[in-house]
Amino acid sequence: MLKKLVPKEELGVLIDLLKKRGYAVVAPVLKDGVVLFEEINDFSEVAKGIEEEQEKGHYRVKESGFWFGYVHGPNSLKHFLHPPRTELLRIKPDLSQEVHLERKKYAFFGVRGCDLASLRILDYVFIKKNPHKDSYYSALREGVFTVAINCTQPAKTCFCTSMGTGPFTEGKSDLTITELKDGFLVRAFTEKGEEILKGLRAEAPKGKDYREERTLRERAISGIKRKVETEGLPQKLLERLESPLWEEVAKRCLACGSCAMVCPTCFCYEVVDEVSLDGSESVRFRSWDVCFREEFSAIHGVPLRSSIASRYRQWLLHKFSYWVGQFGEFGCVGCGRCITWCPVGIDITEEVGRLLSDG
């Protein structure tokens, strides 16, 4: 593993090196008061010198002494590898088909531990634990390069320590960056990462750099107050399918689906055919869907989960119970997006805690 102390101004060179290798670079930018992952052309576009205030139903940015004092906004890497709307194929009147398979080599810069974990989970869903490999996801996933940033200032809504996904990435990326006072401590965990790191002006880290990083890590861990007790959680939730608490949370839930839209691992979709006005072709699209819609569970026009309580229960159990049975691990990475972006401030950690106490 190659380790270097890189001057802050050298990160622009890192972006240039990735672009010269043909990567479409995606990084956090500040747009309309929100940190968003977007494709960039230059390092000057990357959000710097800000941090976030995140709480139940609340998000604000403010100035920070750190370059990367923020964590994440509402979108995630899912938006690029499993886009909200994907063209699958075009069908002509003679029934001939033209398959549309987009290929793009992405480099994701500024990825946090929770979002790295979400990639692993989506890989299970679409490739590794799916008997029918999803060619559309695979075409975008192949060749992805990740530059992670260790979280030294987690948001108040984070609970990654409960899910084992952060706040430090623990070597699950090509390059990992820890922001220090005098520069960035950068580690390469792959050959591709080493190649990029060797192209940067850097020096060997000193003992004080490692000590500073260790202090930042310990402070970040101790700063994460939200918790989920995961021991035996899948079975405990199954034992509470008839709890009255489902109806209680349903009185607050709008069934808007915001939590599922911002979740980096929710993957449900529907397939829609759209016919051109002149009838010359039909285009098949895959679009995100959400289990909070009453029609989502409809069979022969009749919804199986007609109540908000049943739909919220389905969503929460999918994250913390059903997913474990299907893929062997939780479907939640502890990013806290569903807490921040819920318009009525429903907190999934509180709801799980109340369910565990009800029994």
XYZ file of C-alpha atoms in Angstrom:
359
model
C 0.000 0.000 0.000
C 1.445 3.331 -1.112
C 0.998 6.271 1.292
C 1.810 9.908 0.558
C 1.249 13.359 2.046
C -0.126 15.436 -0.816
C -0.329 19.272 -0.827
C -3.879 20.559 -1.077
C -3.313 22.315 -4.398
C -2.208 19.011 -5.943
C -5.742 17.573 -5.941
C -6.417 19.486 -9.139
C -3.649 17.461 -10.770
C -5.356 14.280 -9.555
C -8.550 15.257 -11.380
C -6.545 16.065 -14.523
C -4.812 12.677 -14.416
C -8.158 10.898 -14.190
C -9.569 12.855 -17.122
C -6.470 12.132 -19.235
C -7.143 8.430 -18.672
C -10.602 8.779 -20.144
C -12.660 8.937 -16.963
C -15.816 10.982 -16.633
C -15.124 12.527 -13.224
C -18.042 12.848 -10.806
C -17.500 14.919 -7.661
C -19.476 16.835 -5.029
C -20.389 20.353 -6.142
C -22.348 23.100 -4.406
C -25.526 23.823 -6.348
C -28.527 25.833 -5.125
C -27.360 25.519 -1.535
C -26.986 21.734 -1.666
C -23.968 19.441 -2.084
C -24.602 17.203 -5.088
C -22.612 14.606 -7.008
C -22.250 15.894 -10.577
C -19.920 15.349 -13.501
C -17.192 18.010 -13.533
C -14.642 19.317 -16.012
C -12.255 20.987 -13.576
C -11.284 20.748 -9.900
C -12.414 24.341 -9.363
C -16.008 23.055 -9.555
C -15.581 20.795 -6.510
C -17.312 22.013 -3.333
C -14.711 23.236 -0.833
C -14.663 25.141 2.445
C -18.168 24.236 3.563
C -19.850 21.941 6.059
C -23.441 20.808 6.485
C -26.110 21.093 9.134
C -28.217 17.954 8.867
C -31.068 16.988 11.160
C -34.539 15.509 10.853
C -36.099 17.218 7.844
C -33.381 19.882 7.834
C -30.373 20.643 5.602
C -28.165 23.746 5.441
C -24.584 24.494 4.378
C -22.221 26.957 6.017
C -18.574 27.965 5.788
C -15.942 25.640 7.230
C -12.230 25.699 7.920
C -12.007 22.283 6.245
C -12.036 21.821 2.495
C -14.227 18.746 2.792
C -16.122 19.335 6.024
C -19.375 18.133 4.474
C -20.607 14.546 4.094
C -23.189 14.264 1.304
C -26.334 15.773 -0.130
C -29.461 14.021 -1.393
C -28.069 12.207 -4.430
C -25.638 9.302 -4.501
C -23.606 7.150 -6.871
C -26.801 5.247 -7.652
C -27.854 8.173 -9.849
C -25.008 7.393 -12.250
C -24.870 3.586 -12.240
C -28.621 2.948 -11.904
C -30.016 6.225 -13.318
C -33.547 7.442 -12.588
C -34.451 6.798 -16.238
C -32.631 4.396 -18.556
C -33.405 3.681 -22.196
C -33.344 -0.089 -22.685
C -34.249 -0.628 -26.336
C -36.166 0.622 -29.371
C -38.685 -1.532 -31.213
C -39.601 -0.936 -34.869
C -42.910 -1.830 -36.596
C -41.234 -4.899 -38.127
C -40.450 -5.974 -34.512
C -36.715 -5.483 -34.989
C -34.995 -4.261 -31.818
C -32.139 -1.854 -31.200
C -30.656 -2.368 -27.734
C -29.342 0.800 -26.095
C -26.423 -0.039 -23.798
C -24.651 3.049 -22.481
C -20.995 2.620 -21.583
C -19.154 5.247 -19.587
C -15.977 5.028 -17.524
C -16.675 6.839 -14.247
C -14.247 8.125 -11.628
C -16.054 9.061 -8.422
C -14.219 11.657 -6.320
C -15.159 12.550 -2.744
C -16.990 9.309 -1.983
C -17.704 8.578 1.686
C -17.656 5.181 3.383
C -21.428 4.800 3.320
C -21.565 5.378 -0.434
C -18.718 2.937 -1.041
C -20.743 0.360 0.872
C -23.780 1.140 -1.265
C -21.795 0.168 -4.375
C -21.102 -3.245 -2.891
C -24.792 -3.720 -2.111
C -25.916 -2.639 -5.583
C -23.343 -5.034 -7.041
C -25.059 -7.856 -5.139
C -28.456 -6.815 -6.487
C -27.526 -6.371 -10.127
C -24.499 -8.630 -10.645
C -22.914 -10.809 -7.982
C -25.975 -12.372 -6.344
C -28.344 -12.051 -9.279
C -28.714 -15.153 -11.481
C -29.512 -12.798 -14.365
C -26.668 -10.287 -14.572
C -27.989 -6.804 -15.348
C -26.130 -5.721 -18.485
C -27.134 -2.052 -18.186
C -25.769 -1.651 -14.656
C -22.707 -3.749 -15.506
C -21.825 -1.584 -18.516
C -21.642 1.495 -16.280
C -20.076 -0.270 -13.282
C -17.124 -1.754 -15.165
C -13.927 0.219 -14.766
C -15.183 2.524 -12.005
C -12.407 4.349 -10.136
C -13.125 5.591 -6.616
C -11.417 8.360 -4.658
C -12.810 8.222 -1.136
C -12.610 10.880 1.558
C -12.593 9.784 5.180
C -15.261 11.563 7.204
C -13.758 13.693 9.947
C -16.947 15.726 10.517
C -19.919 13.356 10.236
C -23.426 14.780 10.087
C -25.766 14.511 13.059
C -27.948 12.157 11.004
C -25.148 9.647 10.329
C -25.230 6.193 11.916
C -22.592 4.476 9.776
C -20.823 3.080 12.842
C -23.880 0.921 13.549
C -23.853 -0.453 9.999
C -20.076 -0.955 9.836
C -19.591 1.381 6.876
C -17.736 4.392 8.285
C -16.735 7.023 9.123
C -13.400 5.883 7.632
C -13.449 3.757 4.484
C -10.945 1.119 5.656
C -9.367 0.481 2.245
C -12.410 -0.165 0.080
C -11.477 2.335 -2.674
C -8.699 2.886 -5.206
C -7.521 5.988 -3.344
C -8.497 7.218 0.105
C -7.917 10.766 1.343
C -7.790 12.048 4.906
C -7.783 15.825 5.192
C -5.132 17.044 7.629
C -4.104 20.536 8.683
C -1.088 20.650 6.359
C -2.298 18.564 3.429
C -3.945 15.288 2.529
C -2.822 11.866 3.672
C -3.510 9.708 0.613
C -3.410 5.912 0.466
C -3.546 3.770 -2.663
C -5.205 0.368 -2.298
C -5.097 -0.794 -5.928
C -2.601 -0.747 -8.781
C -4.734 1.859 -10.548
C -4.644 3.967 -7.410
C -0.868 3.680 -7.080
C -0.409 4.760 -10.684
C -2.398 7.938 -10.060
C -0.746 8.667 -6.702
C 2.739 8.346 -8.208
C 1.807 11.123 -10.618
C 1.240 13.613 -7.801
C 3.802 15.858 -6.130
C 4.012 14.430 -2.621
C 6.233 13.477 0.298
C 6.397 10.644 2.781
C 4.011 11.043 5.744
C 5.529 11.644 9.164
C 4.543 10.263 12.537
C 2.661 13.450 13.407
C 0.495 13.004 10.300
C -0.606 9.547 11.401
C -1.248 10.794 14.926
C -3.385 13.650 13.599
C -5.340 11.227 11.437
C -5.904 8.886 14.380
C -7.208 11.787 16.487
C -9.587 12.844 13.701
C -10.841 9.282 13.326
C -11.511 8.872 17.038
C -13.275 12.231 17.177
C -15.456 11.337 14.202
C -16.476 8.008 15.722
C -17.309 9.572 19.074
C -19.303 12.295 17.305
C -21.782 9.829 15.801
C -24.644 9.677 18.297
C -27.387 7.941 16.329
C -27.331 4.171 16.740
C -29.134 1.071 15.517
C -28.801 -2.139 17.519
C -28.189 -4.668 14.735
C -27.637 -7.809 16.837
C -30.473 -10.181 15.934
C -32.351 -7.312 14.287
C -33.750 -9.179 11.239
C -35.600 -11.739 13.363
C -36.666 -9.218 16.005
C -38.370 -7.107 13.342
C -40.149 -10.143 11.893
C -41.557 -10.784 15.354
C -43.074 -7.288 15.331
C -45.022 -7.407 12.080
C -48.275 -6.745 13.943
C -46.941 -4.027 16.242
C -49.301 -1.031 16.655
C -46.284 1.209 16.094
C -46.622 0.715 12.328
C -49.971 2.493 12.437
C -48.509 5.221 14.639
C -45.707 6.080 12.221
C -48.183 5.887 9.332
C -50.066 8.835 10.839
C -46.951 10.954 10.279
C -45.709 9.410 7.031
C -46.815 11.144 3.808
C -45.922 8.105 1.659
C -44.085 10.568 -0.586
C -41.199 8.162 -1.207
C -38.512 10.768 -0.526
C -36.635 8.323 1.723
C -36.446 5.734 -1.053
C -35.444 8.294 -3.683
C -32.457 9.559 -1.675
C -31.467 6.107 -0.397
C -28.233 4.976 -2.111
C -29.345 1.325 -2.174
C -33.073 1.406 -3.030
C -33.187 -0.072 -6.511
C -36.852 -0.740 -7.381
C -37.947 0.237 -10.864
C -40.726 -0.156 -13.397
C -40.456 -0.756 -17.148
C -42.507 1.480 -19.445
C -43.014 1.438 -23.223
C -43.542 4.790 -24.936
C -44.784 4.869 -28.535
C -43.797 7.760 -30.807
C -46.606 9.991 -32.097
C -46.160 8.752 -35.671
C -46.008 5.124 -34.569
C -42.581 4.620 -36.124
C -41.055 3.114 -33.007
C -41.626 2.192 -29.392
C -38.999 2.994 -26.769
C -38.690 0.920 -23.619
C -37.452 2.715 -20.505
C -36.540 1.607 -17.010
C -37.542 4.223 -14.423
C -37.185 4.325 -10.668
C -40.232 3.234 -8.727
C -40.902 3.323 -5.007
C -42.664 0.895 -2.681
C -44.522 3.760 -0.986
C -46.812 4.083 -4.002
C -50.091 2.255 -3.484
C -49.942 0.972 -7.068
C -46.480 -0.518 -6.527
C -47.894 -3.718 -5.014
C -50.943 -3.912 -7.288
C -51.796 -7.275 -8.834
C -54.649 -7.269 -11.364
C -55.292 -3.676 -10.323
C -55.638 -4.463 -6.613
C -52.880 -3.185 -4.264
C -51.666 -5.777 -1.765
C -50.311 -3.072 0.541
C -53.099 -0.526 0.551
C -52.237 1.148 3.873
C -49.329 3.497 4.534
C -48.492 1.397 7.595
C -47.979 -1.716 5.474
C -45.849 0.176 2.963
C -43.610 1.775 5.587
C -43.222 -1.634 7.231
C -42.226 -3.163 3.888
C -39.606 -0.495 3.290
C -38.050 -0.694 6.770
C -38.037 -4.494 6.875
C -36.529 -4.644 3.415
C -33.572 -2.651 4.727
C -33.086 -4.460 8.014
C -34.549 -7.947 7.581
C -35.544 -9.181 4.118
C -32.307 -7.950 2.557
C -30.246 -9.986 5.008
C -32.094 -13.140 4.024
C -31.632 -12.433 0.332
C -28.118 -10.979 0.134
C -26.510 -11.787 3.474
C -26.180 -8.243 4.799
C -28.256 -5.190 5.630
C -29.589 -2.987 2.863
C -28.950 0.145 4.923
C -25.516 1.807 4.987
C -26.255 4.332 7.752
C -25.868 7.448 5.605
C -28.875 9.145 7.241
C -30.205 10.652 4.006
C -33.700 9.316 4.693
C -33.707 11.228 8.004
C -32.485 14.523 6.570
C -34.749 14.549 3.540
C -37.967 13.323 5.166
C -40.333 16.332 5.004
C -41.965 15.378 8.324
C -38.748 14.367 10.096
C -39.276 10.619 10.533
C -36.049 9.127 11.904
C -35.442 5.505 10.938
C -33.084 4.974 13.896
C -35.783 6.134 16.307
C -38.430 3.947 14.669
C -36.220 0.849 14.856
C -35.437 1.644 18.492
C -39.114 2.014 19.355
C -39.943 -1.275 17.655
C -37.215 -3.083 19.584
C -38.522 -1.596 22.830
C -42.054 -2.733 21.979
C -42.002 -6.298 22.902
